[in-house]
Amino acid sequence: MAFSPSNASVGLQISLLLSFFMAAFAGPFLDSFDYNWGQSNSQILNNGDLLTLSLNKECGSGFVSKNQYVYAKIDMNIKLVAGNSAGTVTAYYLSSQGQYHDEIDFEFLGNLSGDPYILHTNVFCHGQGNREQQFYLWFDPTADFHTYTILWNTQAIFFYVDGIPIREFKNLESSGIPFPSYQPMKLYSSIWDADNWATRGGLVKIDWTQAPFTASYTNFNDNNACVSYYETMTSCNTPNSNLNNNGWLWQTLDYSDQGKLKWVQDDYMIYNYCTDSKRFPQGFPPECYVNNKY
């Protein structure tokens, strides 16, 4: 095609249109995440400040962080699937790769309309999980956004809901108990079909007439995180890093937080692997004998 002023005008219009769409869809989520499956069931809205993941009968969806971390405090505001969400699982977790991977899990197990969600937590160390604790929540997680925080530091792994600690898994490596301490982990989230186990042990199946099932995300924050660059190099141990700004790396629960943790575990915990004698007839995992907060 020969060049002409009209061609140039068309080219300029296309360029401006592309720039508009790139600007419209730029924002925290595109800056921070990639889709890792089911992109057709995902949307980025509000100039990149809101992301949704959906599940239909054909496919679920998920995203993964561009950064990987060795120790991090990660906040995400999540609004869960409303209505009859039985059989669905919305997962939000840190994980490394490989057979001996580490993982820190929030999983939200859907339920029939009117029945509460179950918040399922787990910790994998060097490929070994089976450290489940489950909770009901003290609010409706489908009515509004709530903040779910993973704090993984040198002292422990803490799970928070709206700033309230619900679980603590201490670093007991000095006692020979595995703890995630060196494998970089990325942040993942997904929504998927788990009706073989998620609701009442798989007795309640997904009602596909209610699809799509949609979870929404906003206010992602990884400002307090050690981003892994190369082997043992992170943003927390580079020559220019300021350790005075990284108090979260050594954070523990103060007296007030210990009281909040006890309140949640006394009133809202519905399963604790450290008290399941039928599952562990030969004795509980070693961390359970140190104290019962795991």
mmCIF file with all atom_site columns, C-alpha atoms in Angstrom, residues 55 78 80-92 105-122 132-137 139-142 148 190-206 213 215 217 270-271:
data_model
loop_
_atom_site.group_PDB
_atom_site.id
_atom_site.type_symbol
_atom_site.label_atom_id
_atom_site.label_alt_id
_atom_site.label_comp_id
_atom_site.label_asym_id
_atom_site.label_entity_id
_atom_site.label_seq_id
_atom_site.pdbx_PDB_ins_code
_atom_site.Cartn_x
_atom_site.Cartn_y
_atom_site.Cartn_z
_atom_site.occupancy
_atom_site.B_iso_or_equiv
_atom_site.pdbx_formal_charge
_atom_site.auth_seq_id
_atom_site.auth_comp_id
_atom_site.auth_asym_id
_atom_site.auth_atom_id
_atom_site.pdbx_PDB_model_num
ATOM 1  C CA . LEU A 1 55  ? -15.773 -20.094 37.199 1.00 0.00 ? 55  LEU A CA 1
ATOM 2  C CA . ILE A 1 78  ? -11.334 -10.056 48.474 1.00 0.00 ? 78  ILE A CA 1
ATOM 3  C CA . LEU A 1 80  ? -16.194 -13.916 47.706 1.00 0.00 ? 80  LEU A CA 1
ATOM 4  C CA . VAL A 1 81  ? -18.816 -15.592 45.533 1.00 0.00 ? 81  VAL A CA 1
ATOM 5  C CA . ALA A 1 82  ? -22.303 -14.705 46.721 1.00 0.00 ? 82  ALA A CA 1
ATOM 6  C CA . GLY A 1 83  ? -25.330 -16.988 46.858 1.00 0.00 ? 83  GLY A CA 1
ATOM 7  C CA . ASN A 1 84  ? -25.046 -20.713 46.296 1.00 0.00 ? 84  ASN A CA 1
ATOM 8  C CA . SER A 1 85  ? -21.281 -21.230 46.018 1.00 0.00 ? 85  SER A CA 1
ATOM 9  C CA . ALA A 1 86  ? -21.320 -24.910 47.040 1.00 0.00 ? 86  ALA A CA 1
ATOM 10 C CA . GLY A 1 87  ? -18.562 -26.951 45.441 1.00 0.00 ? 87  GLY A CA 1
ATOM 11 C CA . THR A 1 88  ? -16.402 -23.953 44.542 1.00 0.00 ? 88  THR A CA 1
ATOM 12 C CA . VAL A 1 89  ? -13.051 -23.046 46.063 1.00 0.00 ? 89  VAL A CA 1
ATOM 13 C CA . THR A 1 90  ? -11.449 -19.621 45.915 1.00 0.00 ? 90  THR A CA 1
ATOM 14 C CA . ALA A 1 91  ? -7.750  -20.009 46.717 1.00 0.00 ? 91  ALA A CA 1
ATOM 15 C CA . TYR A 1 92  ? -5.284  -17.287 47.712 1.00 0.00 ? 92  TYR A CA 1
ATOM 16 C CA . ASP A 1 105 ? -2.758  -21.287 51.926 1.00 0.00 ? 105 ASP A CA 1
ATOM 17 C CA . PHE A 1 106 ? -5.987  -19.417 52.344 1.00 0.00 ? 106 PHE A CA 1
ATOM 18 C CA . GLU A 1 107 ? -8.787  -21.435 50.712 1.00 0.00 ? 107 GLU A CA 1
ATOM 19 C CA . PHE A 1 108 ? -12.415 -20.365 50.886 1.00 0.00 ? 108 PHE A CA 1
ATOM 20 C CA . LEU A 1 109 ? -14.778 -23.333 50.630 1.00 0.00 ? 109 LEU A CA 1
ATOM 21 C CA . GLY A 1 110 ? -18.143 -22.387 49.155 1.00 0.00 ? 110 GLY A CA 1
ATOM 22 C CA . ASN A 1 111 ? -21.472 -23.444 50.599 1.00 0.00 ? 111 ASN A CA 1
ATOM 23 C CA . LEU A 1 112 ? -25.213 -23.412 50.028 1.00 0.00 ? 112 LEU A CA 1
ATOM 24 C CA . SER A 1 113 ? -27.005 -20.073 50.263 1.00 0.00 ? 113 SER A CA 1
ATOM 25 C CA . GLY A 1 114 ? -27.396 -19.106 53.890 1.00 0.00 ? 114 GLY A CA 1
ATOM 26 C CA . ASP A 1 115 ? -24.689 -21.468 55.147 1.00 0.00 ? 115 ASP A CA 1
ATOM 27 C CA . PRO A 1 116 ? -21.315 -20.005 56.146 1.00 0.00 ? 116 PRO A CA 1
ATOM 28 C CA . TYR A 1 117 ? -18.147 -20.182 54.124 1.00 0.00 ? 117 TYR A CA 1
ATOM 29 C CA . ILE A 1 118 ? -15.350 -22.275 55.609 1.00 0.00 ? 118 ILE A CA 1
ATOM 30 C CA . LEU A 1 119 ? -11.920 -20.665 55.639 1.00 0.00 ? 119 LEU A CA 1
ATOM 31 C CA . HIS A 1 120 ? -9.385  -23.467 55.179 1.00 0.00 ? 120 HIS A CA 1
ATOM 32 C CA . THR A 1 121 ? -5.707  -22.770 55.982 1.00 0.00 ? 121 THR A CA 1
ATOM 33 C CA . ASN A 1 122 ? -2.656  -24.953 55.455 1.00 0.00 ? 122 ASN A CA 1
ATOM 34 C CA . GLU A 1 132 ? -4.921  -27.761 58.219 1.00 0.00 ? 132 GLU A CA 1
ATOM 35 C CA . GLN A 1 133 ? -6.936  -25.437 60.386 1.00 0.00 ? 133 GLN A CA 1
ATOM 36 C CA . GLN A 1 134 ? -10.460 -24.380 59.439 1.00 0.00 ? 134 GLN A CA 1
ATOM 37 C CA . PHE A 1 135 ? -12.595 -21.479 60.600 1.00 0.00 ? 135 PHE A CA 1
ATOM 38 C CA . TYR A 1 136 ? -15.971 -19.880 60.220 1.00 0.00 ? 136 TYR A CA 1
ATOM 39 C CA . LEU A 1 137 ? -15.863 -16.117 59.737 1.00 0.00 ? 137 LEU A CA 1
ATOM 40 C CA . PHE A 1 139 ? -19.081 -11.725 59.001 1.00 0.00 ? 139 PHE A CA 1
ATOM 41 C CA . ASP A 1 140 ? -20.529 -12.402 55.549 1.00 0.00 ? 140 ASP A CA 1
ATOM 42 C CA . PRO A 1 141 ? -17.476 -12.468 53.217 1.00 0.00 ? 141 PRO A CA 1
ATOM 43 C CA . THR A 1 142 ? -19.728 -12.081 50.148 1.00 0.00 ? 142 THR A CA 1
ATOM 44 C CA . TYR A 1 148 ? -6.776  -11.182 54.025 1.00 0.00 ? 148 TYR A CA 1
ATOM 45 C CA . SER A 1 190 ? -7.758  -18.951 41.548 1.00 0.00 ? 190 SER A CA 1
ATOM 46 C CA . ILE A 1 191 ? -11.362 -20.103 41.544 1.00 0.00 ? 191 ILE A CA 1
ATOM 47 C CA . TRP A 1 192 ? -12.043 -23.682 40.593 1.00 0.00 ? 192 TRP A CA 1
ATOM 48 C CA . ASP A 1 193 ? -14.392 -26.677 40.660 1.00 0.00 ? 193 ASP A CA 1
ATOM 49 C CA . ALA A 1 194 ? -13.759 -28.736 43.803 1.00 0.00 ? 194 ALA A CA 1
ATOM 50 C CA . ASP A 1 195 ? -17.170 -30.297 44.283 1.00 0.00 ? 195 ASP A CA 1
ATOM 51 C CA . ASN A 1 196 ? -15.605 -33.710 44.917 1.00 0.00 ? 196 ASN A CA 1
ATOM 52 C CA . TRP A 1 197 ? -14.566 -32.488 48.386 1.00 0.00 ? 197 TRP A CA 1
ATOM 53 C CA . ALA A 1 198 ? -15.167 -28.794 49.114 1.00 0.00 ? 198 ALA A CA 1
ATOM 54 C CA . THR A 1 199 ? -18.710 -28.784 50.543 1.00 0.00 ? 199 THR A CA 1
ATOM 55 C CA . ARG A 1 200 ? -19.690 -31.389 53.122 1.00 0.00 ? 200 ARG A CA 1
ATOM 56 C CA . GLY A 1 201 ? -16.969 -33.720 51.927 1.00 0.00 ? 201 GLY A CA 1
ATOM 57 C CA . GLY A 1 202 ? -18.235 -33.641 48.347 1.00 0.00 ? 202 GLY A CA 1
ATOM 58 C CA . LEU A 1 203 ? -21.863 -34.467 49.144 1.00 0.00 ? 203 LEU A CA 1
ATOM 59 C CA . VAL A 1 204 ? -23.065 -31.103 47.789 1.00 0.00 ? 204 VAL A CA 1
ATOM 60 C CA . LYS A 1 205 ? -22.246 -30.521 44.134 1.00 0.00 ? 205 LYS A CA 1
ATOM 61 C CA . ILE A 1 206 ? -21.999 -27.326 42.117 1.00 0.00 ? 206 ILE A CA 1
ATOM 62 C CA . PHE A 1 213 ? -19.284 -17.811 40.112 1.00 0.00 ? 213 PHE A CA 1
ATOM 63 C CA . ALA A 1 215 ? -14.721 -13.509 43.223 1.00 0.00 ? 215 ALA A CA 1
ATOM 64 C CA . TYR A 1 217 ? -10.031 -8.498  44.277 1.00 0.00 ? 217 TYR A CA 1
ATOM 65 C CA . ILE A 1 270 ? -13.944 -25.719 63.551 1.00 0.00 ? 270 ILE A CA 1
ATOM 66 C CA . TYR A 1 271 ? -10.972 -27.986 62.764 1.00 0.00 ? 271 TYR A CA 1
#
